[in-house]
């Protein structure tokens, strides 16, 4: 085969044609291959005028399609795909005619002609709804419409206008008298609909629908053809006009009502209905009230009883009836999954039907009278139950009496389990879970069916119950077992989870011990109190039955059942935070046996489960991993006291797993070792002292071996290093030293130090060292030389490019300096070196690292001030204050400044602030820094208050005056009542002509007055009665006082009523409303008992402005309030929010949405119980209200103004917050509807909805897949939008930004669900497939660029 030339000619193609008749099959094959390469390499028009050449090529290819050699035929089919893209338009129809009429004389495979037709159809670019098709595609459709469709149907559908045309030959889809329908022809039909569905005319759609229904109606049609025909009608329904779809549904309903309906026909119609629910769920929803009764009729108790009676008489089961039930349950699952909102009225019927058939097993003894596992079975009957369970397994699995051919009832039970899965998946976000329906009606049935004899059904049942358990835990704070096991201990995680409160912001007291205690398991987990009511209470009630059923399953031989059962039990443990204490005797023994088993157990083929979950080839190794994860969760969530009797069997089995050759098993076992180490070491200390010494020694041996072994997998070594750090941390102190002798401890510390120097294990070593540093409680825990060397190495890691490594190293250093024992092992030179290594991090590029670095430097300054504070530190501190710092980072900066001043070495730093910084930075920030240093350093800093007072009086520079005011305000705050400053020092500048000086003076006045209320407050309040700017400035001063009320030395409570009255009077002015609302909110926090009822009363005020100010004030109470305030807020918040949302003012409703948004972030425990009542109000405000859209005249143009836009933006922002914080409590279908609708809204809403879609990919992948088609339509509209030529620059930029955002979400959707964009023939996501193909062609460059960007962001 010669390579194709760059510019092939028609003559080169002709030269290959004689070889196609050669007797040598290899020569024919190579000639076709060369022809294929020429056709692909040629330009689109290189055969456009070569009619004679095209005819000869067609003859040659048609000849080889009937070749005796299969490889030659396959190559000829490939040539068809390349040729049709080069043929002239008027040759396509004759070509299709000739291919469709090929009579195979030499070929054994009679499907070659139809395969060639399918290749012809799929070779052209698919058309896209709403866009003109490409020219080649239009030509292909013309040929298909004129030739192929008539050839399939046997008659002309669209008249050509030409008289005396010969009648088409018998249709390929006509049902023959003997062979029936041609299955290959149905494949051609499916491809036509799939590829050219958007272009089909209504008459063609109607004709194709009629033909498909005829095929389905014929008794001679085989089951394979019927499946293909159902797929065809499902895909066609996507493109049907509403009238045609209505006709189809009406015809189905009419047939289902027929008194002569056969079982096979009934099954077929139910299958069609179920398929339609997946292909056009939004359009089919309006017909469900008519369709669902027919589905429920097939699953009714009446038919169930009739079938049982008939079986009792005949002794045999009716397979046809079982097939009808299977089809009905599949349709029911489709309704529940894809049309969940429309199925709400049928919830009870759906639960009854699925529950009825989950235990349908006519070939076994009836279990209706069996004692429920969730009920009253006595412990002494457990052996009998075990025997029954074994007997079931023996009878049906080992004996082989029943097979799939003998009994198809298991398919019915499996479909029933899937229907229950769909109910739990779509209805566990509110009513059915909260009111106990799922646990009262579904869960006991699932537990009872643990005895299911068919493996596939049993797995579905276990997965369904596991979903219910996980849904129960979605609304509560779960034990972070998995993240902790995967990522190791991090103090930062504990700090980030702390709720912000109105407390002193002194960052010198970082609560590392609390975070360490909770993560390291310093105390035995207390039994989680069982709630009185709700889903968790229901789960607690059923837990004994679940454990009993799982314990029986763990004794069986099926690996998938064991694995899935352990996964279920692990979910139960995590949701309940324990709960297995009374059942260890049933669970731990089989669990230990599984962990000790070998990894080369028999493999089991994959089984696809509900919701797209797939059990990969389950093996002994995977089962052991699941068992290790369950054991780790048990150790993390249960008291060491109840673990003590089992420690002697647990530890050796886990050590065996650590030494396993399977790196995945070994790695998971190391994570479990960490959990066991926490359980057997003080203060938890499970087992006797001698047991602990022995087991700790065994664990030490295996960890030290794995951590240093070059033969071990890298991931195993990393986990072993971290586990070694956990062991050293738990064996610290005088008590721990008995468990781990000094020699072994020293060797382990050397291993950590050595691994710290290795690039591949460095991060794990850093995390292990962090645990050792923070846990040291005795001088003997850390060797001085080791501590110094490790500290300097950690400091050196701060210069690495890897941010994760830098963060971990910084956290380890923080653990060191906050532990007096560890800090005491450093000499002055080591302290100096560490401080020098921290200086590059003292910048505003990474505020997270900056805050921690400042806290570390504060401790180092306390430890050795003269070796830390030098010219280098002064320089970086003067540099960082120039940036707009805030929050905890700036608080940490001020604490460091204060510490330097208190040590009496602040002179150089003060000189730097005054000379190098001065007015270059923000006067407020720089002034606070200087004021802090001025008070803390006293006479040692070289300047005093009088210097800044003089600067304030004499300077004419506005920036210098602002700086002096800020310095004096901060100094007054820190000096308190001993401050010599008078209010007049600040208030005298209120009338300055500068814009910045009056506001700075007002802030400084409030700052100074916060710690000297009696002297300053009367002056401030006197200004609130004066209208104009003095009143406005007084609000700034009051705000500053209220902000610092919790940390100042003065008590403001005696003055709150006076302040309240002044604030109400001042807030009536429009300019003062927002600032006054913030002040009112802050004073409400101080005295909620007095002022919260008044705010509730003001919500009924007839003045919209007063109500709006009140709504804002309530919002300002959320962020900085404490538990005391929450106690007063809890009973009234819902009523207040309800009044806000019913406010007639649009602006006030917008403020209400912002208030709810703030409440979700800061008071979620108060708001979320009322979410079912509040969410519909939010949804309502997210919809476009035509009454709020008006037209205004702007010169010669009329412009539309949407007064509801800001309201909708706030509504979507609130939905986004709810989605992040309470997705499990929301109606998922309604949320997706609003998000998809928002993609067609204004630009800001469109961008927010793109962000919401990105989040939903991970939050709810199942529903996201179901919504791909409407998402594709919206994205196509966004990407197809072209701004007008005279559009302003802002509009062009918005369009570009929207296109980029849509493209980014598209790539993420494709990466998450690649199968949906594939070339399969599934009935779902047809629009998405077409959209992706269009994108790959029309926006290939943009798509490629975006794929690279998304990939880099993920990395």
mmCIF file of N, CA and C in Angstrom, residues 906-945:
data_model
loop_
_atom_site.group_PDB
_atom_site.id
_atom_site.type_symbol
_atom_site.label_atom_id
_atom_site.label_comp_id
_atom_site.label_asym_id
_atom_site.label_seq_id
_atom_site.Cartn_x
_atom_site.Cartn_y
_atom_site.Cartn_z
ATOM 1 N N UNK A 906 11.034 47.902 69.327
ATOM 2 C CA UNK A 906 10.223 48.399 68.216
ATOM 3 C C UNK A 906 10.720 49.682 67.598
ATOM 4 N N UNK A 907 11.848 50.191 68.068
ATOM 5 C CA UNK A 907 12.331 51.475 67.545
ATOM 6 C C UNK A 907 12.618 51.398 66.055
ATOM 7 N N UNK A 908 13.315 50.377 65.629
ATOM 8 C CA UNK A 908 13.661 50.240 64.201
ATOM 9 C C UNK A 908 12.404 50.079 63.354
ATOM 10 N N UNK A 909 11.444 49.298 63.843
ATOM 11 C CA UNK A 909 10.211 49.089 63.099
ATOM 12 C C UNK A 909 9.404 50.383 63.004
ATOM 13 N N UNK A 910 9.357 51.162 64.092
ATOM 14 C CA UNK A 910 8.645 52.433 64.044
ATOM 15 C C UNK A 910 9.298 53.379 63.050
ATOM 16 N N UNK A 911 10.609 53.372 63.045
ATOM 17 C CA UNK A 911 11.326 54.209 62.079
ATOM 18 C C UNK A 911 10.982 53.786 60.654
ATOM 19 N N UNK A 912 10.880 52.487 60.433
ATOM 20 C CA UNK A 912 10.515 52.004 59.098
ATOM 21 C C UNK A 912 9.106 52.405 58.701
ATOM 22 N N UNK A 913 8.162 52.288 59.652
ATOM 23 C CA UNK A 913 6.785 52.686 59.355
ATOM 24 C C UNK A 913 6.700 54.169 59.002
ATOM 25 N N UNK A 914 7.423 54.986 59.732
ATOM 26 C CA UNK A 914 7.310 56.427 59.519
ATOM 27 C C UNK A 914 8.077 56.904 58.294
ATOM 28 N N UNK A 915 9.226 56.306 58.054
ATOM 29 C CA UNK A 915 10.065 56.787 56.958
ATOM 30 C C UNK A 915 9.816 56.052 55.641
ATOM 31 N N UNK A 916 9.723 54.709 55.715
ATOM 32 C CA UNK A 916 9.621 53.923 54.482
ATOM 33 C C UNK A 916 8.166 53.743 54.026
ATOM 34 N N UNK A 917 7.227 53.747 54.964
ATOM 35 C CA UNK A 917 5.822 53.543 54.613
ATOM 36 C C UNK A 917 5.090 54.878 54.575
ATOM 37 N N UNK A 918 4.965 55.519 55.719
ATOM 38 C CA UNK A 918 4.326 56.821 55.783
ATOM 39 C C UNK A 918 2.938 56.822 55.177
ATOM 40 N N UNK A 919 2.741 57.709 54.229
ATOM 41 C CA UNK A 919 1.438 57.853 53.579
ATOM 42 C C UNK A 919 1.343 57.039 52.298
ATOM 43 N N UNK A 920 2.290 56.127 52.058
ATOM 44 C CA UNK A 920 2.269 55.323 50.830
ATOM 45 C C UNK A 920 1.158 54.280 50.853
ATOM 46 N N UNK A 921 0.809 53.828 52.056
ATOM 47 C CA UNK A 921 -0.228 52.814 52.160
ATOM 48 C C UNK A 921 -1.556 53.401 52.567
ATOM 49 N N UNK A 922 -2.498 52.488 52.863
ATOM 50 C CA UNK A 922 -3.802 52.899 53.339
ATOM 51 C C UNK A 922 -3.647 53.522 54.723
ATOM 52 N N UNK A 923 -4.024 54.787 54.916
ATOM 53 C CA UNK A 923 -3.820 55.433 56.220
ATOM 54 C C UNK A 923 -4.485 54.683 57.362
ATOM 55 N N UNK A 924 -5.625 54.041 57.100
ATOM 56 C CA UNK A 924 -6.315 53.315 58.170
ATOM 57 C C UNK A 924 -5.484 52.136 58.656
ATOM 58 N N UNK A 925 -4.949 51.323 57.702
ATOM 59 C CA UNK A 925 -4.162 50.152 58.078
ATOM 60 C C UNK A 925 -2.824 50.551 58.686
ATOM 61 N N UNK A 926 -2.143 51.481 58.027
ATOM 62 C CA UNK A 926 -0.842 51.921 58.533
ATOM 63 C C UNK A 926 -1.012 52.584 59.892
ATOM 64 N N UNK A 927 -2.074 53.369 60.050
ATOM 65 C CA UNK A 927 -2.318 54.033 61.325
ATOM 66 C C UNK A 927 -2.556 53.042 62.444
ATOM 67 N N UNK A 928 -3.293 51.962 62.173
ATOM 68 C CA UNK A 928 -3.509 50.942 63.210
ATOM 69 C C UNK A 928 -2.201 50.274 63.592
ATOM 70 N N UNK A 929 -1.356 50.013 62.602
ATOM 71 C CA UNK A 929 -0.072 49.384 62.899
ATOM 72 C C UNK A 929 0.792 50.302 63.754
ATOM 73 N N UNK A 930 0.882 51.563 63.362
ATOM 74 C CA UNK A 930 1.706 52.506 64.121
ATOM 75 C C UNK A 930 1.125 52.721 65.511
ATOM 76 N N UNK A 931 -0.218 52.875 65.605
ATOM 77 C CA UNK A 931 -0.838 53.071 66.906
ATOM 78 C C UNK A 931 -0.623 51.883 67.829
ATOM 79 N N UNK A 932 -0.703 50.667 67.293
ATOM 80 C CA UNK A 932 -0.457 49.475 68.098
ATOM 81 C C UNK A 932 0.973 49.462 68.625
ATOM 82 N N UNK A 933 1.938 49.746 67.748
ATOM 83 C CA UNK A 933 3.339 49.760 68.148
ATOM 84 C C UNK A 933 3.616 50.900 69.127
ATOM 85 N N UNK A 934 2.953 52.017 68.944
ATOM 86 C CA UNK A 934 3.156 53.180 69.801
ATOM 87 C C UNK A 934 2.767 52.877 71.239
ATOM 88 N N UNK A 935 1.609 52.232 71.422
ATOM 89 C CA UNK A 935 1.149 51.919 72.774
ATOM 90 C C UNK A 935 1.948 50.771 73.374
ATOM 91 N N UNK A 936 2.196 49.717 72.574
ATOM 92 C CA UNK A 936 2.902 48.554 73.100
ATOM 93 C C UNK A 936 4.352 48.873 73.430
ATOM 94 N N UNK A 937 4.997 49.718 72.605
ATOM 95 C CA UNK A 937 6.417 50.011 72.804
ATOM 96 C C UNK A 937 6.682 51.125 73.788
ATOM 97 N N UNK A 938 5.700 51.993 73.987
ATOM 98 C CA UNK A 938 5.888 53.098 74.935
ATOM 99 C C UNK A 938 7.044 53.992 74.538
ATOM 100 N N UNK A 939 7.900 54.254 75.491
ATOM 101 C CA UNK A 939 9.014 55.180 75.264
ATOM 102 C C UNK A 939 10.118 54.591 74.400
ATOM 103 N N UNK A 940 10.091 53.251 74.154
ATOM 104 C CA UNK A 940 11.193 52.629 73.411
ATOM 105 C C UNK A 940 11.111 52.867 71.909
ATOM 106 N N UNK A 941 9.972 53.341 71.405
ATOM 107 C CA UNK A 941 9.829 53.480 69.959
ATOM 108 C C UNK A 941 10.291 54.835 69.440
ATOM 109 N N UNK A 942 10.569 55.775 70.337
ATOM 110 C CA UNK A 942 11.147 57.051 69.915
ATOM 111 C C UNK A 942 10.152 58.133 69.583
ATOM 112 N N UNK A 943 8.855 57.872 69.594
ATOM 113 C CA UNK A 943 7.844 58.883 69.329
ATOM 114 C C UNK A 943 6.727 58.714 70.349
ATOM 115 N N UNK A 944 5.885 59.769 70.475
ATOM 116 C CA UNK A 944 4.789 59.715 71.417
ATOM 117 C C UNK A 944 3.510 60.276 70.823
ATOM 118 N N UNK A 945 2.450 60.247 71.620
ATOM 119 C CA UNK A 945 1.174 60.750 71.152
ATOM 120 C C UNK A 945 1.259 62.218 70.759
#
